């Protein structure tokens, strides 16, 4: 994606189902779980480079023994930094206990941190706010009763934080922050406390407090806690939690917006945001990896037994399509094929745009994540040529030109754009800064025929259009092509996201800028005031009023206006922008239909409230996020 945006965080969990001694004996190391967690997190590093954190819980420790350990970091290589610190614990074990210490699981649990059975990892992409240790997951809610301790991390954004905060205050709490992370943790923590109390009351006249503590740890009903906690949540979430007694969970929102996958066998249970991470860490078949169903939680009990429990009734599944277009690693075989299909689906629009003149067209892509869609695009062109040859040679249809040329013709493919090393603008004026920005991308010279060739360059998506305007078009225009056609494998991004992606302000979207410009040109910009009045009067409406801004125009009209906006006066070539259609998107990615940033059809009420508020902020000149 040429316009960099921050997006969904990454989660990872490992639960050992056998005694720690088993893994030392079988794998020859006390760091089996630590090593697997490291791989899970490194393979998801694309999901968060603002910080990372790891927590570990030991089960059945003696009183006086530390049983929860946590490291968090905002260092540039946070994952490596954390696991280097953890590795020092094992070096300490060797120093204190000698070789036998590394082979004795019980000794390790009593003396060395990060030697427990339950692991939780998090990779942070901060969609807003500061990057500090305090903002890094996992978060910890501590208590002297082991079964009241809660460690949480997640990939989520809540749209109704104000409402959740108010409910906590009504319960008599005094939350230290008004953030979705804190409010969610305090909400679950409240019902964890109530569950502890329920079991305590059940046994309080029959057993001692010490005995009751054990009953509580063994009988905690985690699914019940989550059902009571999550019923007020509005947002997209995949939330992980560790309880001090050794129980754990991963709960997913009812629309399946945020991803969560797991694998279980008799040795381990593992959870991650992406399937390839699990595949790499444990070398298992992709087919063995399961998806946690929307509205369900994977609940892992203290004894290592597990089940997938319904927490909230599932809604229509609206998994984030951007996961497939851009965010998740393309090493997942399904995602790889979907991205190729997205490139292939654009062929009819591309052929029309170039007047079917393949001979004078050069095809390329914006590195690096658009490469797979580019391969699909070229595959689609090859299929088009095969069909044309069949028409001529098998069906006898007429053909203009040499038949041998038709047989041997291949699409012209070149790597025209290369992303150079990061350049810093230092202290400079605005005009010179634009010149510096334009140098971020470099190009390959002498492969384009000046004034003759059309360039077709594919990108994952075009959000703001800033990089396109300031860098890519300037770079390509240096080749002196006749035309430049920029192709987006995603549809036009018209609306904010409020479930994880850093796209929250209307003014940031090039499609919105294009629509408002068209409204003004056609003297129908009174629509803007009408939408603003509707947003003001209906703060909790279920209707997305902002759709009215786009209704007067076809997709192509908006695309043409986008091309006009991003084409500076210095660009000599004719510029056209082509976007994927929503219908084609759904055909290419049939199992991940979350498309609210393209269509404005939000899967929760909170999403609709957010888009209307975002428009209201725009009209009032406010640059704050809308949730």
Coordinates of C-alpha atoms in Angstrom, one line a residue:
X1 CA 0.0 0.0 0.0
X2 CA 1.6 3.3 -1.1
X3 CA -0.4 5.2 1.6
X4 CA 0.8 3.7 4.8
X5 CA -1.8 3.2 7.4
X6 CA -1.7 1.6 10.8
X7 CA -4.0 -1.4 11.4
X8 CA -4.9 -4.4 13.4
X9 CA -2.6 -5.6 16.2
X10 CA -1.4 -9.2 16.5
X11 CA -2.1 -11.8 19.3
X12 CA -0.4 -15.0 20.2
X13 CA -1.1 -17.5 22.9
X14 CA 0.5 -20.8 23.9
X15 CA -0.9 -23.2 26.5
X16 CA 1.1 -26.3 27.5
X17 CA -1.2 -29.2 28.1
X18 CA 1.3 -31.5 29.8
X19 CA 3.6 -30.9 32.7
X20 CA 6.6 -28.7 32.0
X21 CA 8.9 -31.6 32.7
X22 CA 7.4 -33.4 29.7
X23 CA 8.7 -30.7 27.3
X24 CA 12.2 -30.7 28.9
X25 CA 12.4 -34.4 28.5
X26 CA 11.1 -34.6 24.9
X27 CA 12.6 -31.4 23.4
X28 CA 15.7 -31.1 25.6
X29 CA 15.1 -27.5 26.6
X30 CA 13.1 -25.6 29.2
X31 CA 12.5 -22.9 26.6
X32 CA 10.2 -24.9 24.3
X33 CA 7.1 -22.7 24.9
X34 CA 9.3 -19.5 24.9
X35 CA 10.8 -20.4 21.5
X36 CA 7.4 -21.2 20.0
X37 CA 6.0 -17.9 21.2
X38 CA 9.0 -16.1 19.7
X39 CA 8.3 -17.6 16.3
X40 CA 4.6 -16.8 16.5
X41 CA 5.3 -13.2 17.2
X42 CA 8.1 -12.7 14.7
X43 CA 5.9 -14.2 12.0
X44 CA 3.3 -11.6 12.8
X45 CA 5.6 -8.7 13.1
X46 CA 3.7 -7.1 10.2
X47 CA 0.8 -6.6 12.6
X48 CA 2.6 -4.3 15.0
X49 CA 5.8 -2.3 15.1
X50 CA 4.9 0.2 17.8
X51 CA 5.5 -2.1 20.7
X52 CA 5.2 -5.6 22.0
X53 CA 4.5 -7.5 25.2
X54 CA 4.6 -11.0 26.6
X55 CA 3.1 -12.4 29.8
X56 CA 3.4 -15.8 31.4
X57 CA 1.4 -17.6 34.1
X58 CA 2.6 -20.6 36.2
X59 CA -0.1 -23.0 37.4
X60 CA -0.3 -24.5 40.9
X61 CA 2.6 -22.6 42.4
X62 CA 3.1 -22.5 46.2
X63 CA 2.2 -19.4 48.2
X64 CA 5.1 -17.0 48.2
X65 CA 6.2 -17.9 44.6
X66 CA 5.8 -15.3 41.9
X67 CA 3.4 -16.8 39.3
X68 CA 2.8 -14.0 36.8
X69 CA 5.6 -12.5 34.7
X70 CA 5.4 -9.8 32.1
X71 CA 7.7 -7.8 29.8
X72 CA 6.7 -5.0 27.5
X73 CA 8.8 -2.9 25.2
X74 CA 8.6 0.0 22.7
X75 CA 12.2 -0.6 21.5
X76 CA 12.6 -0.6 17.6
X77 CA 13.0 -4.4 17.7
X78 CA 10.6 -4.9 20.6
X79 CA 10.1 -8.7 20.1
X80 CA 13.8 -9.4 19.9
X81 CA 14.4 -7.2 22.9
X82 CA 11.8 -9.0 25.0
X83 CA 13.0 -12.5 24.2
X84 CA 16.6 -11.6 24.8
X85 CA 15.6 -10.6 28.3
X86 CA 13.6 -13.9 28.7
X87 CA 16.6 -15.9 27.5
X88 CA 18.7 -14.3 30.3
X89 CA 16.3 -16.0 32.7
X90 CA 17.4 -19.4 31.4
X91 CA 21.1 -18.3 31.6
X92 CA 20.4 -17.3 35.2
X93 CA 18.9 -20.7 35.8
X94 CA 22.0 -22.4 34.6
X95 CA 24.2 -20.2 36.8
X96 CA 22.1 -20.8 39.9
X97 CA 21.1 -24.4 39.5
X98 CA 23.8 -25.7 37.2
X99 CA 23.0 -28.1 34.4
X100 CA 20.4 -29.9 36.6
X101 CA 18.5 -26.7 37.1
X102 CA 17.8 -26.5 33.4
X103 CA 16.5 -30.0 33.5
X104 CA 14.3 -29.7 36.6
X105 CA 10.9 -28.2 35.7
X106 CA 9.8 -27.9 39.4
X107 CA 13.0 -26.1 40.4
X108 CA 12.6 -23.7 37.4
X109 CA 9.0 -22.9 38.3
X110 CA 10.0 -22.1 41.9
X111 CA 13.0 -20.0 41.0
X112 CA 12.9 -18.6 37.5
X113 CA 10.4 -16.3 35.8
X114 CA 8.8 -17.2 32.4
X115 CA 8.8 -20.9 33.0
X116 CA 5.0 -21.3 33.3
X117 CA 2.5 -23.2 31.2
X118 CA 0.5 -20.3 29.8
X119 CA 1.9 -17.6 27.5
X120 CA 0.3 -14.5 26.0
X121 CA 1.9 -12.3 23.4
X122 CA 0.9 -9.0 21.7
X123 CA 2.1 -6.9 18.9
X124 CA 0.9 -3.3 18.9
X125 CA 0.0 -1.0 16.1
X126 CA -1.1 2.1 17.9
X127 CA -4.1 3.6 15.9
X128 CA -3.9 6.7 18.0
X129 CA -2.3 8.1 21.1
X130 CA 1.2 7.9 22.4
X131 CA 3.6 4.9 22.1
X132 CA 4.8 4.1 25.6
X133 CA 5.2 1.1 27.8
X134 CA 1.9 2.0 29.5
X135 CA 0.0 1.6 26.2
X136 CA 1.5 -1.8 25.4
X137 CA -0.4 -5.0 26.0
X138 CA -0.7 -7.3 27.9
X139 CA -2.4 -5.3 30.6
X140 CA -2.5 -6.7 34.2
X141 CA -5.2 -6.4 36.9
X142 CA -3.7 -7.7 40.1
X143 CA -5.1 -9.2 43.2
X144 CA -3.9 -11.3 46.2
X145 CA -6.4 -14.0 45.3
X146 CA -4.8 -15.9 42.4
X147 CA -8.1 -16.5 40.6
X148 CA -8.9 -12.7 40.6
X149 CA -5.8 -11.8 38.7
X150 CA -6.4 -11.0 35.0
X151 CA -3.9 -10.5 32.2
X152 CA -5.4 -9.2 28.9
X153 CA -4.2 -8.4 25.4
X154 CA -6.2 -7.9 22.2
X155 CA -6.7 -6.8 18.7
X156 CA -9.7 -4.6 19.1
X157 CA -11.4 -1.2 19.0
X158 CA -14.6 -0.4 20.8
X159 CA -17.0 2.2 19.4
X160 CA -18.9 2.7 22.6
X161 CA -16.2 3.5 25.1
X162 CA -18.2 6.3 26.7
X163 CA -21.1 4.0 27.4
X164 CA -18.8 1.2 28.8
X165 CA -17.1 3.8 31.0
X166 CA -20.4 5.0 32.3
X167 CA -21.5 1.5 33.2
X168 CA -18.3 1.0 35.2
X169 CA -19.0 4.2 37.1
X170 CA -22.5 3.0 37.8
X171 CA -21.0 -0.2 39.3
X172 CA -19.2 2.1 41.7
X173 CA -15.8 1.7 40.1
X174 CA -13.3 4.6 39.5
X175 CA -11.4 3.7 36.2
X176 CA -8.1 5.3 35.9
X177 CA -8.5 5.9 32.1
X178 CA -11.2 6.3 29.6
X179 CA -9.8 4.0 26.9
X180 CA -11.2 0.9 25.3
X181 CA -8.4 -1.3 26.7
X182 CA -8.9 -0.2 30.3
X183 CA -12.7 -0.2 30.2
X184 CA -12.8 -3.7 28.6
X185 CA -10.4 -5.1 31.2
X186 CA -12.2 -3.5 34.1
X187 CA -15.6 -4.9 32.8
X188 CA -14.3 -8.4 32.5
X189 CA -12.4 -8.0 35.8
X190 CA -15.6 -7.0 37.5
X191 CA -17.5 -10.2 36.4
X192 CA -14.4 -12.3 37.2
X193 CA -14.7 -10.9 40.8
X194 CA -18.4 -11.7 40.8
X195 CA -17.7 -15.3 39.7
X196 CA -15.2 -15.7 42.5
X197 CA -17.7 -14.4 44.9
X198 CA -20.5 -16.7 43.6
X199 CA -18.4 -19.8 44.1
X200 CA -17.2 -18.6 47.5
X201 CA -20.8 -18.1 48.7
X202 CA -21.6 -21.6 47.5
X203 CA -19.0 -23.1 49.9
X204 CA -18.6 -20.6 52.6
X205 CA -20.5 -22.5 55.3
X206 CA -18.9 -25.9 54.5
X207 CA -15.2 -25.4 54.1
X208 CA -12.3 -23.2 55.2
X209 CA -11.3 -20.2 53.1
X210 CA -8.1 -22.0 52.0
X211 CA -10.2 -24.9 50.8
X212 CA -12.7 -22.7 49.1
X213 CA -9.8 -20.9 47.2
X214 CA -9.0 -24.3 45.5
X215 CA -12.7 -24.9 44.6
X216 CA -12.9 -21.4 43.1
X217 CA -9.8 -22.1 40.9
X218 CA -11.1 -25.4 39.7
X219 CA -14.7 -24.3 39.1
X220 CA -14.4 -20.9 37.5
X221 CA -16.9 -20.6 34.7
X222 CA -15.0 -18.5 32.2
X223 CA -17.7 -18.6 29.5
X224 CA -20.2 -17.3 32.1
X225 CA -17.9 -14.4 32.9
X226 CA -17.5 -13.5 29.2
X227 CA -21.2 -13.7 28.5
X228 CA -21.9 -11.2 31.2
X229 CA -19.0 -9.0 30.2
X230 CA -19.3 -8.8 26.4
X231 CA -23.1 -8.2 26.1
X232 CA -22.5 -4.4 26.1
X233 CA -19.5 -4.4 23.7
X234 CA -19.8 -2.7 20.3
X235 CA -16.8 -3.1 18.1
X236 CA -14.5 -5.5 16.4
X237 CA -12.4 -7.6 18.7
X238 CA -10.3 -10.7 19.3
X239 CA -9.4 -10.5 23.0
X240 CA -7.2 -12.8 24.9
X241 CA -7.1 -13.3 28.7
X242 CA -5.1 -15.2 31.2
X243 CA -6.5 -15.7 34.7
X244 CA -4.1 -16.2 37.6
X245 CA -5.3 -19.8 38.3
X246 CA -4.1 -20.8 34.8
X247 CA -7.4 -20.6 32.9
X248 CA -7.4 -18.6 29.7
X249 CA -9.6 -17.5 26.8
X250 CA -9.9 -15.9 23.4
X251 CA -13.2 -14.2 22.6
X252 CA -14.2 -13.0 19.2
X253 CA -16.9 -10.4 18.2
X254 CA -20.2 -11.6 16.9
X255 CA -19.5 -10.3 13.3
X256 CA -16.1 -11.9 13.2
X257 CA -14.5 -8.6 12.3
X258 CA -11.1 -9.3 13.8
X259 CA -9.4 -12.6 13.1
X260 CA -8.4 -15.4 15.5
X261 CA -7.2 -19.0 14.7
X262 CA -6.2 -21.9 16.8
X263 CA -4.6 -25.3 16.8
X264 CA -4.8 -28.0 19.5
X265 CA -3.3 -31.4 20.1
X266 CA -2.4 -33.4 23.1
X267 CA 0.7 -31.3 23.8
X268 CA -0.3 -27.7 23.2
X269 CA -3.1 -25.2 22.4
X270 CA -2.0 -22.3 20.3
X271 CA -3.8 -19.1 19.1
X272 CA -2.7 -16.4 16.6
X273 CA -4.2 -13.7 14.4
X274 CA -2.8 -15.4 11.3
X275 CA -2.7 -19.0 10.2
X276 CA 0.9 -18.9 8.7
X277 CA 2.3 -18.0 12.1
X278 CA 0.9 -21.2 13.6
X279 CA 2.0 -23.2 10.6
X280 CA 5.6 -21.9 10.9
X281 CA 5.9 -22.2 14.7
X282 CA 4.6 -25.8 14.9
X283 CA 5.1 -27.1 11.3
X284 CA 1.5 -28.4 11.0
X285 CA -0.9 -28.7 8.1
X286 CA -2.9 -25.6 7.3
X287 CA -6.1 -27.8 7.4
X288 CA -5.5 -28.6 11.1
X289 CA -5.8 -24.9 12.0
X290 CA -9.3 -23.8 12.9
X291 CA -11.0 -20.4 13.0
X292 CA -12.7 -19.3 16.3
X293 CA -16.2 -18.7 15.3
X294 CA -17.8 -15.2 15.5
X295 CA -19.5 -14.6 18.9
X296 CA -17.6 -17.6 20.4
X297 CA -14.7 -17.9 22.8
X298 CA -12.1 -20.6 23.0
X299 CA -12.0 -21.4 26.7
X300 CA -9.1 -23.2 28.2
X301 CA -9.6 -24.5 31.7
X302 CA -7.0 -24.8 34.4
X303 CA -6.7 -28.5 33.8
X304 CA -5.9 -28.0 30.1
X305 CA -9.3 -29.1 28.8
X306 CA -10.8 -26.7 26.2
X307 CA -14.0 -25.9 24.3
X308 CA -15.4 -23.4 21.9
X309 CA -18.3 -21.7 23.7
X310 CA -21.0 -19.3 22.3
X311 CA -20.8 -16.1 24.1
X312 CA -23.0 -13.9 22.0
X313 CA -25.4 -14.8 19.1
X314 CA -23.4 -14.6 15.9
X315 CA -24.4 -12.0 13.4
X316 CA -23.8 -12.1 9.7
X317 CA -20.1 -12.7 9.3
X318 CA -18.3 -9.5 8.3
X319 CA -14.6 -10.4 8.6
X320 CA -12.4 -7.5 7.6
X321 CA -11.6 -7.7 3.9
X322 CA -8.5 -5.6 4.3
X323 CA -6.9 -8.5 6.2
X324 CA -7.0 -10.3 2.9
X325 CA -6.2 -7.4 0.6
X326 CA -3.2 -6.1 2.5
X327 CA -2.7 -6.7 6.3
X328 CA -2.2 -10.4 6.7
X329 CA 0.8 -12.2 5.3
X330 CA 0.3 -13.5 1.8
X331 CA 1.9 -16.8 2.7
X332 CA -1.5 -18.1 3.7
X333 CA -2.5 -20.1 0.6
X334 CA -6.1 -18.8 0.6
X335 CA -5.0 -15.2 0.9
X336 CA -2.4 -15.7 -1.8
X337 CA -5.1 -16.9 -4.2
X338 CA -7.5 -14.2 -3.2
X339 CA -5.0 -11.5 -4.0
X340 CA -4.3 -13.0 -7.3
X341 CA -8.0 -13.1 -8.0
X342 CA -8.3 -9.4 -7.2
X343 CA -5.7 -8.6 -9.8
X344 CA -7.3 -10.9 -12.4
X345 CA -10.8 -9.3 -11.7
X346 CA -9.5 -5.9 -13.0
X347 CA -8.7 -7.1 -16.5
X348 CA -12.0 -6.0 -18.2
X349 CA -11.6 -2.4 -16.8
X350 CA -7.9 -2.3 -17.7
X351 CA -8.4 -3.5 -21.3
X352 CA -11.1 -0.9 -21.8
X353 CA -8.9 1.8 -20.4
X354 CA -6.0 1.0 -22.7
X355 CA -8.3 0.6 -25.7
X356 CA -7.2 -3.1 -25.9
X357 CA -3.8 -1.9 -27.1
X358 CA -1.5 -4.4 -25.3
X359 CA 1.3 -3.8 -27.7
X360 CA 1.9 -0.3 -26.5
X361 CA 1.3 -1.0 -22.8
X362 CA 3.7 -1.7 -20.0
X363 CA 2.5 -3.4 -16.8
X364 CA 4.0 -3.0 -13.3
X365 CA 3.2 -2.6 -9.6
X366 CA 3.8 -0.6 -6.5
X367 CA 6.1 -2.7 -4.3
X368 CA 5.9 -4.7 -2.3
X369 CA 2.5 -6.0 -1.2
X370 CA 0.8 -5.4 -4.5
X371 CA 3.0 -8.0 -6.1
X372 CA 0.6 -10.9 -5.7
X373 CA -2.3 -8.9 -7.2
X374 CA 0.1 -8.0 -10.1
X375 CA 0.8 -11.7 -10.7
X376 CA -3.0 -12.3 -10.9
X377 CA -3.4 -9.3 -13.3
X378 CA -0.7 -10.8 -15.6
X379 CA -2.3 -14.2 -15.4
X380 CA -5.6 -12.7 -16.4
X381 CA -4.0 -11.0 -19.4
X382 CA -2.5 -14.3 -20.5
X383 CA -5.9 -15.9 -20.2
X384 CA -7.3 -13.1 -22.4
X385 CA -4.7 -13.7 -25.0
X386 CA -5.3 -17.5 -25.0
X387 CA -9.0 -16.8 -25.6
X388 CA -8.2 -14.5 -28.4
X389 CA -5.9 -17.1 -30.1
X390 CA -8.7 -19.7 -29.8
X391 CA -11.1 -17.3 -31.5
X392 CA -8.7 -16.9 -34.4
X393 CA -7.3 -20.4 -34.8
X394 CA -10.3 -22.6 -33.7
X395 CA -13.3 -20.4 -34.5
X396 CA -11.9 -18.7 -37.6
X397 CA -12.6 -15.2 -36.4
X398 CA -10.8 -12.4 -38.3
X399 CA -7.7 -10.8 -36.8
X400 CA -5.8 -7.6 -37.6
X401 CA -2.1 -8.1 -37.9
X402 CA 0.4 -11.0 -38.3
X403 CA -0.7 -14.4 -37.0
X404 CA 2.8 -15.3 -35.8
X405 CA 2.9 -12.1 -33.8
X406 CA -0.4 -13.2 -32.2
X407 CA 1.1 -16.6 -31.3
X408 CA 4.2 -15.2 -29.7
X409 CA 2.9 -12.0 -28.1
X410 CA 3.3 -11.7 -24.3
X411 CA 2.3 -8.7 -22.1
X412 CA 5.1 -6.3 -21.5
X413 CA 6.0 -6.6 -17.8
X414 CA 8.6 -4.4 -16.1
X415 CA 9.5 -3.4 -12.6
X416 CA 9.1 0.3 -13.0
X417 CA 8.8 1.5 -9.4
X418 CA 11.3 0.7 -6.6
X419 CA 11.0 2.0 -3.1
X420 CA 14.2 3.6 -2.1
X421 CA 15.7 3.8 1.4
X422 CA 13.8 6.1 3.7
X423 CA 14.8 9.6 3.1
X424 CA 14.5 12.3 5.8
X425 CA 13.4 15.9 4.9
X426 CA 15.4 17.5 7.7
X427 CA 14.8 21.3 7.9
X428 CA 13.3 22.5 4.6
X429 CA 10.5 24.6 3.2
X430 CA 7.3 23.1 1.8
X431 CA 8.3 23.2 -1.8
X432 CA 11.6 21.5 -1.2
X433 CA 9.9 18.9 1.1
X434 CA 7.6 17.9 -1.8
X435 CA 10.8 17.4 -3.9
X436 CA 12.3 15.2 -1.1
X437 CA 9.1 13.2 -0.8
X438 CA 9.0 12.5 -4.5
X439 CA 12.4 10.9 -4.2
X440 CA 11.2 8.1 -1.9
X441 CA 10.4 6.0 -5.0
X442 CA 12.8 5.4 -7.9
X443 CA 12.2 4.1 -11.3
X444 CA 13.8 2.0 -14.0
X445 CA 14.8 4.0 -17.1
X446 CA 15.0 3.2 -20.8
X447 CA 12.2 0.5 -20.8
X448 CA 9.4 2.8 -21.8
X449 CA 9.0 4.4 -25.3
X450 CA 8.5 8.1 -24.7
X451 CA 5.2 9.4 -25.9
X452 CA 4.1 6.0 -27.1
X453 CA 3.6 3.6 -24.2
X454 CA 0.9 3.5 -21.6
X455 CA 1.9 2.5 -18.1
X456 CA -0.5 0.3 -16.0
X457 CA 0.6 0.2 -12.4
X458 CA -1.3 -1.7 -9.7
X459 CA -1.4 -0.9 -6.0
X460 CA -3.3 -2.6 -3.1
X461 CA -5.4 0.4 -2.4
X462 CA -5.5 4.1 -2.5
X463 CA -6.5 5.8 0.7
X464 CA -5.3 9.4 0.9
X465 CA -3.7 9.6 -2.5
X466 CA -0.8 11.6 -1.0
X467 CA 2.0 9.3 -2.0
X468 CA 0.4 8.9 -5.4
X469 CA 0.3 12.6 -5.9
X470 CA 3.6 13.6 -4.4
X471 CA 5.8 10.7 -5.4
X472 CA 4.6 7.9 -7.6
X473 CA 3.1 9.9 -10.5
X474 CA 6.0 12.3 -10.4
X475 CA 8.4 9.3 -10.6
X476 CA 6.5 7.6 -13.4
X477 CA 6.1 10.8 -15.4
X478 CA 9.9 11.0 -15.6
X479 CA 9.7 8.1 -18.1
X480 CA 7.6 10.3 -20.4
X481 CA 4.8 7.8 -21.1
X482 CA 1.8 8.7 -23.1
X483 CA -0.6 7.7 -20.3
X484 CA -0.4 6.5 -16.7
X485 CA -3.2 4.3 -15.4
X486 CA -3.1 3.6 -11.7
X487 CA -5.1 0.5 -10.7
X488 CA -6.3 -0.3 -7.2
X489 CA -7.0 -3.9 -6.3
X490 CA -9.4 -2.5 -3.6
X491 CA -12.5 -0.4 -4.1
X492 CA -12.7 3.3 -3.3
X493 CA -12.3 3.8 0.5
X494 CA -15.1 6.2 1.3
X495 CA -15.8 5.8 5.0
X496 CA -13.9 5.6 8.3
X497 CA -13.0 2.4 10.0
X498 CA -13.6 2.2 13.8
X499 CA -12.7 -1.5 14.4
X500 CA -8.9 -1.4 14.2
X501 CA -7.6 0.5 11.2
X502 CA -6.2 4.0 11.5
X503 CA -8.8 5.6 9.1
X504 CA -11.0 7.7 11.2
X505 CA -11.3 11.2 9.6
X506 CA -13.3 12.0 6.5
X507 CA -10.9 14.6 5.1
X508 CA -8.2 11.9 4.8
X509 CA -10.0 10.0 2.1
X510 CA -9.3 10.9 -1.5
X511 CA -12.7 9.5 -2.5
X512 CA -14.4 11.9 -0.1
X513 CA -12.4 14.8 -1.4
X514 CA -13.4 13.9 -4.9
X515 CA -17.1 13.6 -4.0
X516 CA -17.2 17.0 -2.2
X517 CA -15.4 18.6 -5.2
X518 CA -18.0 17.2 -7.6
X519 CA -20.8 18.4 -5.4
X520 CA -19.4 21.9 -5.5
X521 CA -18.8 21.8 -9.2
X522 CA -22.3 20.8 -9.9
X523 CA -23.7 23.3 -7.5
X524 CA -25.4 20.7 -5.3
X525 CA -23.2 21.1 -2.3
X526 CA -26.3 21.9 -0.2
X527 CA -26.3 18.2 0.3
X528 CA -23.3 18.6 2.7
X529 CA -25.4 20.9 4.9
X530 CA -28.4 18.5 4.7
X531 CA -26.2 15.6 5.8
X532 CA -24.7 17.7 8.6
X533 CA -28.1 18.6 9.9
X534 CA -29.1 14.9 9.9
X535 CA -26.0 13.9 11.7
X536 CA -26.6 16.6 14.3
X537 CA -30.2 15.7 14.9
X538 CA -29.7 12.0 15.0
X539 CA -26.7 11.2 17.2
X540 CA -27.7 7.5 17.6
X541 CA -29.3 6.9 14.2
X542 CA -29.0 3.5 12.5
X543 CA -28.7 5.2 9.1
X544 CA -25.4 6.2 7.5
X545 CA -26.3 9.7 6.3
X546 CA -22.9 10.2 4.7
X547 CA -23.9 7.8 1.9
X548 CA -25.9 10.8 0.5
X549 CA -22.6 12.6 -0.3
X550 CA -21.7 9.9 -2.9
X551 CA -25.2 9.1 -4.3
X552 CA -25.3 11.7 -7.1
X553 CA -22.2 10.1 -8.8
X554 CA -21.1 6.9 -10.4
X555 CA -18.0 5.1 -9.3
X556 CA -16.3 6.1 -12.5
X557 CA -17.1 9.8 -12.0
X558 CA -15.5 9.7 -8.6
X559 CA -12.5 7.8 -10.0
X560 CA -12.0 10.4 -12.7
X561 CA -12.1 13.2 -10.2
X562 CA -9.6 11.4 -8.0
X563 CA -7.3 11.2 -11.1
X564 CA -7.7 15.0 -11.6
X565 CA -6.9 15.7 -7.9
X566 CA -3.7 13.7 -7.8
X567 CA -2.4 15.0 -11.1
X568 CA -0.3 18.0 -10.5
X569 CA 0.2 20.7 -13.2
X570 CA 3.7 19.4 -13.7
X571 CA 2.6 15.9 -14.8
X572 CA 2.7 15.7 -18.6
X573 CA 1.1 12.3 -19.1
X574 CA -2.6 11.7 -19.2
X575 CA -3.6 10.1 -15.8
X576 CA -6.5 7.7 -15.1
X577 CA -7.4 5.8 -11.9
X578 CA -9.2 2.5 -11.9
X579 CA -10.7 0.9 -8.7
X580 CA -11.9 -2.6 -8.0
X581 CA -15.7 -2.9 -7.8
X582 CA -17.3 -4.0 -4.6
X583 CA -19.0 -6.9 -6.5
X584 CA -15.7 -8.1 -7.8
X585 CA -14.2 -7.8 -4.3
X586 CA -16.9 -10.1 -2.9
X587 CA -16.4 -12.7 -5.7
X588 CA -12.7 -12.8 -5.0
X589 CA -13.0 -12.9 -1.2
X590 CA -16.3 -14.6 -0.6
X591 CA -15.7 -15.6 3.0
X592 CA -14.6 -12.1 4.3
X593 CA -17.4 -9.7 3.5
X594 CA -16.5 -6.8 5.8
X595 CA -16.7 -3.9 3.4
X596 CA -17.9 -0.9 5.5
X597 CA -15.0 1.3 4.5
X598 CA -16.1 0.9 0.9
X599 CA -19.9 0.7 1.2
X600 CA -20.7 2.4 4.5
X601 CA -22.6 -0.7 5.6
X602 CA -21.3 -1.1 9.2
X603 CA -21.8 -4.4 11.0
X604 CA -22.6 -2.7 14.3
X605 CA -24.7 0.3 15.4
X606 CA -21.5 1.9 16.8
X607 CA -20.0 1.9 13.3
X608 CA -22.9 4.0 11.9
X609 CA -22.7 6.4 14.9
X610 CA -18.9 6.8 14.2
X611 CA -19.3 7.6 10.5
X612 CA -22.0 10.2 11.2
X613 CA -19.9 11.7 13.9
X614 CA -16.8 11.8 11.7
X615 CA -18.8 13.8 9.1
X616 CA -20.0 16.2 11.8
X617 CA -16.4 16.7 12.9
X618 CA -15.4 17.4 9.3
X619 CA -18.1 20.0 8.9
X620 CA -17.1 21.7 12.2
X621 CA -13.4 21.7 11.3
X622 CA -12.4 19.3 14.0
X623 CA -9.5 17.0 13.3
X624 CA -10.1 14.6 16.2
X625 CA -11.0 10.9 15.7
X626 CA -14.7 10.1 15.9
X627 CA -14.5 7.3 18.5

